[in-house]
Short mmCIF file of C-alpha atoms (C1' of nucleotides) in Angstrom, two decimals:
data_model
loop_
_atom_site.label_atom_id
_atom_site.label_comp_id
_atom_site.label_asym_id
_atom_site.label_seq_id
_atom_site.Cartn_x
_atom_site.Cartn_y
_atom_site.Cartn_z
CA MET A 1369 0.04 -0.06 0.03
CA GLY A 1370 2.52 2.55 1.00
CA GLN A 1371 4.62 1.56 -1.69
CA LYS A 1372 3.12 3.63 -4.26
CA LYS A 1373 3.64 6.85 -2.07
CA GLN A 1374 7.00 5.67 -1.36
CA ARG A 1375 8.06 5.43 -4.78
CA LEU A 1376 6.45 8.90 -5.67
CA LEU A 1377 8.74 10.39 -2.93
CA GLU A 1378 11.68 8.87 -4.19
CA ALA A 1379 10.96 9.79 -7.75
CA GLU A 1380 10.75 13.43 -6.53
CA GLN A 1381 14.25 13.29 -4.92
CA HIS A 1382 16.22 11.34 -7.20
CA PRO A 1383 14.96 11.17 -10.75
CA SER A 1384 17.59 8.55 -11.37
CA PRO A 1385 19.07 5.44 -9.41
CA PRO A 1386 18.68 4.84 -5.86
CA ASP A 1387 22.27 3.93 -4.62
CA ARG A 1388 23.86 6.67 -2.68
CA ALA A 1389 21.30 6.42 0.10
CA GLN A 1390 23.13 4.24 2.44
CA THR A 1391 26.72 5.42 1.83
CA LEU A 1392 28.23 8.27 3.93
CA SER A 1393 26.47 11.55 3.57
CA PRO A 1394 28.12 13.34 0.86
CA LEU A 1395 27.38 16.69 2.36
CA GLU A 1396 28.64 16.68 5.72
CA PRO A 1397 32.37 17.27 5.89
CA CYS A 1398 32.77 19.54 3.01
CA LEU A 1399 31.19 22.74 4.09
CA ARG A 1400 33.93 24.56 2.34
CA PRO A 1401 33.88 24.23 -1.40
CA PRO A 1402 36.27 21.73 -2.53
CA ALA A 1403 37.90 23.95 -4.92
CA THR A 1404 38.70 26.70 -2.70
CA LEU A 1405 41.59 28.08 -4.81
CA SER A 1406 39.99 29.60 -7.84
CA PRO A 1407 41.05 33.06 -7.30
CA GLN A 1408 39.04 35.26 -9.37
CA ARG A 1409 35.65 34.05 -8.48
CA SER A 1410 33.98 34.99 -5.17
CA ILE A 1411 31.50 32.09 -4.05
CA TYR A 1412 28.99 34.90 -3.64
CA PHE A 1413 28.65 35.57 -7.28
CA SER A 1414 29.18 31.97 -8.57
CA SER A 1415 25.34 31.45 -8.52
CA PRO A 1416 24.27 34.85 -10.10
CA LYS A 1417 21.27 36.58 -8.84
CA SER A 1418 19.74 34.05 -6.58
CA HIS A 1419 22.13 33.95 -3.54
CA SER A 1420 22.53 37.66 -3.14
CA ALA A 1421 20.44 38.17 -0.14
CA GLN A 1422 21.11 34.68 1.42
CA LEU A 1423 21.11 35.08 5.19
CA GLY A 1424 24.49 34.04 6.96
CA SER A 1425 25.32 32.23 10.05
CA GLU A 1426 25.23 35.46 12.33
CA PHE A 1427 21.49 35.79 11.59
CA PHE A 1428 20.83 32.37 13.20
CA ASP A 1429 22.94 33.02 16.28
CA GLN A 1430 20.17 34.26 18.53
CA PRO A 1431 18.11 32.85 21.19
CA ALA A 1432 15.12 30.82 19.94
CA VAL A 1433 12.47 33.24 20.80
CA HIS A 1434 14.35 36.14 19.24
CA LEU A 1435 15.01 34.09 16.00
CA ALA A 1436 11.58 32.88 15.80
CA ARG A 1437 10.33 36.49 15.57
CA ALA A 1438 13.25 37.48 13.36
CA PHE A 1439 12.08 34.87 10.79
CA LEU A 1440 8.76 36.42 10.24
CA GLY A 1441 8.80 38.18 6.98
CA GLN A 1442 12.02 36.48 5.52
CA VAL A 1443 11.76 34.60 2.51
CA LEU A 1444 12.61 30.86 2.46
CA VAL A 1445 13.93 29.64 -0.80
CA ARG A 1446 14.04 26.14 -2.27
CA ARG A 1447 16.00 25.29 -5.33
CA LEU A 1448 14.90 22.08 -6.88
CA GLU A 1449 17.33 19.96 -8.85
CA ASP A 1450 15.94 21.07 -12.28
CA GLY A 1451 16.75 24.64 -11.21
CA THR A 1452 13.19 25.58 -10.45
CA GLU A 1453 13.14 28.21 -7.45
CA LEU A 1454 10.36 28.19 -4.95
CA ARG A 1455 9.76 31.09 -2.64
CA GLY A 1456 7.69 31.78 0.44
CA ARG A 1457 7.54 34.25 3.00
CA ILE A 1458 7.55 33.08 6.52
CA VAL A 1459 4.40 34.10 8.42
CA GLU A 1460 4.28 31.60 11.39
CA THR A 1461 6.94 30.01 13.59
CA GLU A 1462 7.30 28.43 17.06
CA ALA A 1463 10.25 28.51 19.49
CA TYR A 1464 11.52 25.54 21.33
CA VAL A 1465 13.89 27.11 23.83
CA GLY A 1466 15.86 24.12 25.01
CA PRO A 1467 16.21 21.40 27.73
CA GLU A 1468 13.98 23.04 30.21
CA ASP A 1469 11.17 23.21 27.61
CA GLU A 1470 8.93 20.23 28.27
CA ALA A 1471 7.56 20.47 24.86
CA ALA A 1472 10.76 20.25 22.99
CA HIS A 1473 12.35 17.20 21.67
CA SER A 1474 15.53 18.09 23.53
CA ARG A 1475 13.51 18.27 26.88
CA GLY A 1476 15.60 17.14 29.79
CA GLY A 1477 18.76 17.45 27.75
CA ARG A 1478 17.83 14.26 25.69
CA LEU A 1479 20.35 14.08 22.82
CA THR A 1480 19.46 11.20 20.38
CA PRO A 1481 20.48 10.40 16.77
CA ARG A 1482 17.23 12.00 15.68
CA ASN A 1483 17.27 15.40 17.40
CA ARG A 1484 21.11 15.88 17.06
CA GLY A 1485 20.36 18.95 14.68
CA MET A 1486 18.94 20.70 17.57
CA PHE A 1487 22.23 20.61 19.25
CA MET A 1488 24.29 21.76 16.20
CA LYS A 1489 25.46 25.16 15.19
CA PRO A 1490 22.68 27.82 14.70
CA GLY A 1491 21.32 27.57 11.14
CA THR A 1492 21.37 23.87 11.09
CA LEU A 1493 18.10 22.22 10.00
CA TYR A 1494 16.38 19.60 12.22
CA VAL A 1495 13.85 17.67 10.09
CA TYR A 1496 12.01 14.66 11.57
CA ILE A 1497 9.05 12.59 10.55
CA ILE A 1498 5.73 12.99 12.47
CA TYR A 1499 2.88 10.69 12.61
CA GLY A 1500 4.67 8.34 10.54
CA MET A 1501 3.81 10.14 7.32
CA TYR A 1502 4.80 13.84 7.34
CA PHE A 1503 7.83 15.99 7.99
CA CYS A 1504 8.58 19.08 10.09
CA MET A 1505 11.19 21.36 9.58
CA ASN A 1506 13.16 23.37 12.35
CA VAL A 1507 16.17 25.44 12.55
CA SER A 1508 18.70 25.41 15.11
CA SER A 1509 19.12 28.60 17.16
CA ARG A 1510 21.49 29.82 19.77
CA GLY A 1511 21.35 27.53 22.97
CA ASP A 1512 21.80 23.96 23.26
CA GLY A 1513 18.85 22.00 22.16
CA ALA A 1514 16.82 25.15 21.03
CA CYS A 1515 15.32 25.66 17.75
CA VAL A 1516 12.58 27.14 15.87
CA LEU A 1517 9.79 25.28 13.99
CA LEU A 1518 8.56 26.67 10.72
CA ARG A 1519 4.83 26.53 10.56
CA ALA A 1520 3.53 28.55 7.66
CA LEU A 1521 4.60 30.36 4.35
CA GLU A 1522 2.92 32.88 2.16
CA PRO A 1523 3.85 31.25 -1.08
CA LEU A 1524 5.51 33.91 -3.56
CA GLU A 1525 7.01 32.00 -6.31
CA GLY A 1526 6.60 28.64 -7.91
CA LEU A 1527 3.04 28.01 -6.79
CA GLY A 1528 2.31 25.78 -9.63
CA THR A 1529 5.00 23.39 -8.64
CA MET A 1530 4.20 23.67 -5.01
CA ARG A 1531 0.66 22.58 -5.96
CA GLN A 1532 1.96 19.77 -7.90
CA LEU A 1533 4.19 18.64 -5.16
CA ARG A 1534 1.47 18.84 -2.59
CA SER A 1535 -1.23 16.85 -4.52
CA THR A 1536 1.41 14.21 -5.50
CA LEU A 1537 2.71 13.47 -2.04
CA ARG A 1538 -0.50 14.11 -0.04
CA ARG A 1539 -2.86 11.15 0.82
CA GLY A 1540 -6.20 11.16 -0.36
CA ALA A 1541 -5.08 10.92 -3.99
CA ALA A 1542 -5.73 13.08 -6.71
CA GLY A 1543 -8.97 14.82 -5.50
CA ARG A 1544 -9.75 18.46 -6.17
CA ALA A 1545 -7.08 21.32 -6.59
CA LEU A 1546 -5.68 22.88 -3.76
CA LYS A 1547 -6.45 26.67 -3.04
CA ASP A 1548 -3.29 28.89 -2.65
CA ARG A 1549 -3.95 29.02 1.19
CA GLU A 1550 -3.73 25.39 1.41
CA LEU A 1551 -0.28 25.18 0.06
CA CYS A 1552 1.95 25.98 2.88
CA SER A 1553 -0.53 26.66 5.77
CA GLY A 1554 1.08 24.00 8.37
CA PRO A 1555 4.47 22.68 9.06
CA SER A 1556 3.98 19.49 7.06
CA LYS A 1557 2.37 21.24 4.43
CA LEU A 1558 5.27 23.62 3.67
CA CYS A 1559 7.65 20.69 3.69
CA GLN A 1560 5.57 18.99 0.82
CA ALA A 1561 5.15 22.22 -0.98
CA LEU A 1562 8.97 22.89 -0.76
CA ALA A 1563 10.15 18.99 -1.26
CA ILE A 1564 11.76 19.23 2.17
CA ASP A 1565 12.44 15.67 3.41
CA LYS A 1566 14.57 13.82 5.91
CA SER A 1567 17.51 14.29 3.76
CA PHE A 1568 17.57 17.77 4.68
CA ASP A 1569 18.24 17.01 8.18
CA GLN A 1570 21.35 18.59 9.71
CA ARG A 1571 22.01 20.58 6.59
CA ASP A 1572 23.17 24.28 7.17
CA LEU A 1573 20.60 26.76 6.09
CA ALA A 1574 23.39 29.38 5.89
CA THR A 1575 25.36 27.69 3.11
CA ASP A 1576 23.22 25.14 1.36
CA LYS A 1577 22.70 25.37 -2.21
CA ALA A 1578 19.29 23.93 -2.29
CA VAL A 1579 17.65 25.73 0.36
CA TRP A 1580 18.29 29.08 2.11
CA LEU A 1581 16.87 32.10 3.53
CA GLU A 1582 16.63 35.69 1.91
CA ARG A 1583 16.22 38.95 3.95
CA SER A 1584 12.76 40.37 3.19
CA PRO A 1585 12.83 43.16 0.58
CA PRO A 1586 13.41 46.47 2.08
CA GLY A 1587 10.08 48.60 2.40
CA SER A 1588 8.09 45.65 3.74
CA GLY A 1589 7.91 47.17 7.29
CA GLU A 1590 7.58 45.43 10.59
CA PRO A 1591 4.71 43.23 10.52
CA ALA A 1592 2.31 43.12 13.64
CA VAL A 1593 3.30 39.87 15.66
CA VAL A 1594 0.90 37.83 17.58
CA ALA A 1595 2.47 35.59 20.35
CA ALA A 1596 0.03 32.60 21.10
CA ALA A 1597 0.25 29.11 22.48
CA ARG A 1598 2.02 26.47 20.44
CA VAL A 1599 0.01 23.96 18.43
CA GLY A 1600 -0.27 20.06 19.05
CA ILE A 1601 1.17 19.98 22.55
CA GLY A 1602 -1.49 18.47 24.64
CA HIS A 1603 0.90 17.41 27.30
CA ALA A 1604 3.82 19.40 28.83
CA GLY A 1605 1.91 21.21 31.49
CA GLU A 1606 2.65 24.86 31.80
CA TRP A 1607 5.14 24.81 28.78
CA ALA A 1608 1.90 24.00 26.47
CA GLN A 1609 0.46 27.49 27.56
CA LYS A 1610 3.50 29.69 27.12
CA PRO A 1611 3.03 32.03 24.25
CA LEU A 1612 5.96 30.74 22.03
CA ARG A 1613 4.21 30.61 18.67
CA PHE A 1614 4.49 33.68 16.69
CA TYR A 1615 2.65 34.85 13.61
CA VAL A 1616 1.94 37.88 11.49
CA GLN A 1617 -1.28 39.41 12.49
CA GLY A 1618 -3.98 39.53 9.86
CA SER A 1619 -2.09 37.36 7.55
CA PRO A 1620 -4.46 34.77 5.62
CA TRP A 1621 -1.57 32.32 5.28
CA VAL A 1622 -1.32 31.51 8.94
CA SER A 1623 -2.29 27.94 9.83
CA VAL A 1624 -3.95 28.61 13.35
CA VAL A 1625 -5.23 31.95 14.26
CA ASP A 1626 -5.76 32.57 18.11
CA ARG A 1627 -8.35 35.44 18.64
CA ALA A 1628 -7.95 35.33 22.33
CA ALA A 1629 -4.21 35.79 22.05
CA GLU A 1630 -4.94 38.86 19.58
CA GLN A 1631 -7.28 40.51 22.16
CA ASN A 1632 -4.54 40.30 24.73
CA ALA A 1633 -2.01 41.63 22.63
CA ARG A 1634 -3.51 45.01 22.26
CA THR A 1635 -0.58 46.98 23.73
"C1'" DT B 1303 -19.13 25.76 10.81
"C1'" DT B 1304 -16.82 22.81 14.25
"C1'" DT B 1305 -15.42 18.04 15.80
"C1'" DT B 1306 -14.06 13.62 15.21
"C1'" DT B 1307 -11.41 9.91 13.20
"C1'" DG B 1308 -8.35 7.01 10.38
"C1'" DA B 1309 -3.94 6.84 8.24
"C1'" DT B 1310 0.88 5.42 9.32
"C1'" DA B 1311 5.91 4.47 10.92
"C1'" DG B 1312 10.03 6.21 13.47
"C1'" DT B 1313 11.43 6.91 17.87
"C1'" DC B 1314 12.00 6.04 22.72
"C1'" DT B 1315 10.58 3.72 27.08
"C1'" DG C 1169 3.99 -1.11 23.24
"C1'" DA C 1170 2.92 3.75 23.39
"C1'" DC C 1171 3.61 8.05 21.80
"C1'" DT C 1172 3.51 11.82 18.73
"C1'" DA C 1173 5.51 19.73 17.34
"C1'" DT C 1174 -0.19 16.60 11.45
"C1'" DC C 1175 -3.62 16.31 7.55
"C1'" DA C 1176 -7.78 15.78 5.33
"C1'" DA C 1177 -12.08 13.49 4.77
"C1'" DA C 1178 -16.37 12.31 7.08
"C1'" DA C 1179 -19.66 13.28 10.63
"C1'" DA C 1180 -22.16 16.06 13.56
"C1'" DG C 1181 -24.22 20.46 14.63
#
DNA sequence: TTTTTGATAGTCT
DNA sequence: GACTATCAAAAAG
């Protein structure tokens, strides 16, 4: 049963043979370009226009709560293997502040092979599988075991491709066409729309060639931000209530709005 | 409109 | 063996 979906997934990722999956990750050790010595070319210009505004490591090096807010308005870019670029403005995030956070996978200082990305340097991705069938995408922040979950995007570029990826990957088969608002309004939806899967785990958002962050274009002023309780944290006592979810007020692209929180926020 | 429920598999106890 | 940082279809109001 799951086979069909499985194959679709693989087809998306590697149009050609399967092999390399088991072998050592080809990405990890070579953060610096293998051929560092080409004297003329700055790496910043090697890939013409697209990387111009890529945010570097400094941006990610701030506490989870700050980073979660700073993400709002920035543009997440995904470059597919065929060169297609998908863009979406981040409109909703959640902060997971570290070992003391009962709702975090790093609670109590747990460090496992799965959540290792949370403990790696700021800007490292932590991608995990949820409910056996979906992915969630986090970005490590300053602080051990602290990170930010990306929950929703406003799709800007490549909507057609996103729709295609979403309807191919999602269960419930072909069905109706998805509305724009359904493309990226949820942590696993945005992963589907941008073809983000487990192979992105532990990659560096500051240097990766297939996924990166761009500073929001100037002129787009500070958005009004709502702080609300995080989603899907039934347990975790007091930590479930804390206002660690942030979203752009009034944005139609947000996954879950919290009217009560918006009332209280009238400051 | 809101709520309930089934799908599905890696990870941890 | 229990538990998910979810999604979408079906059922209920």
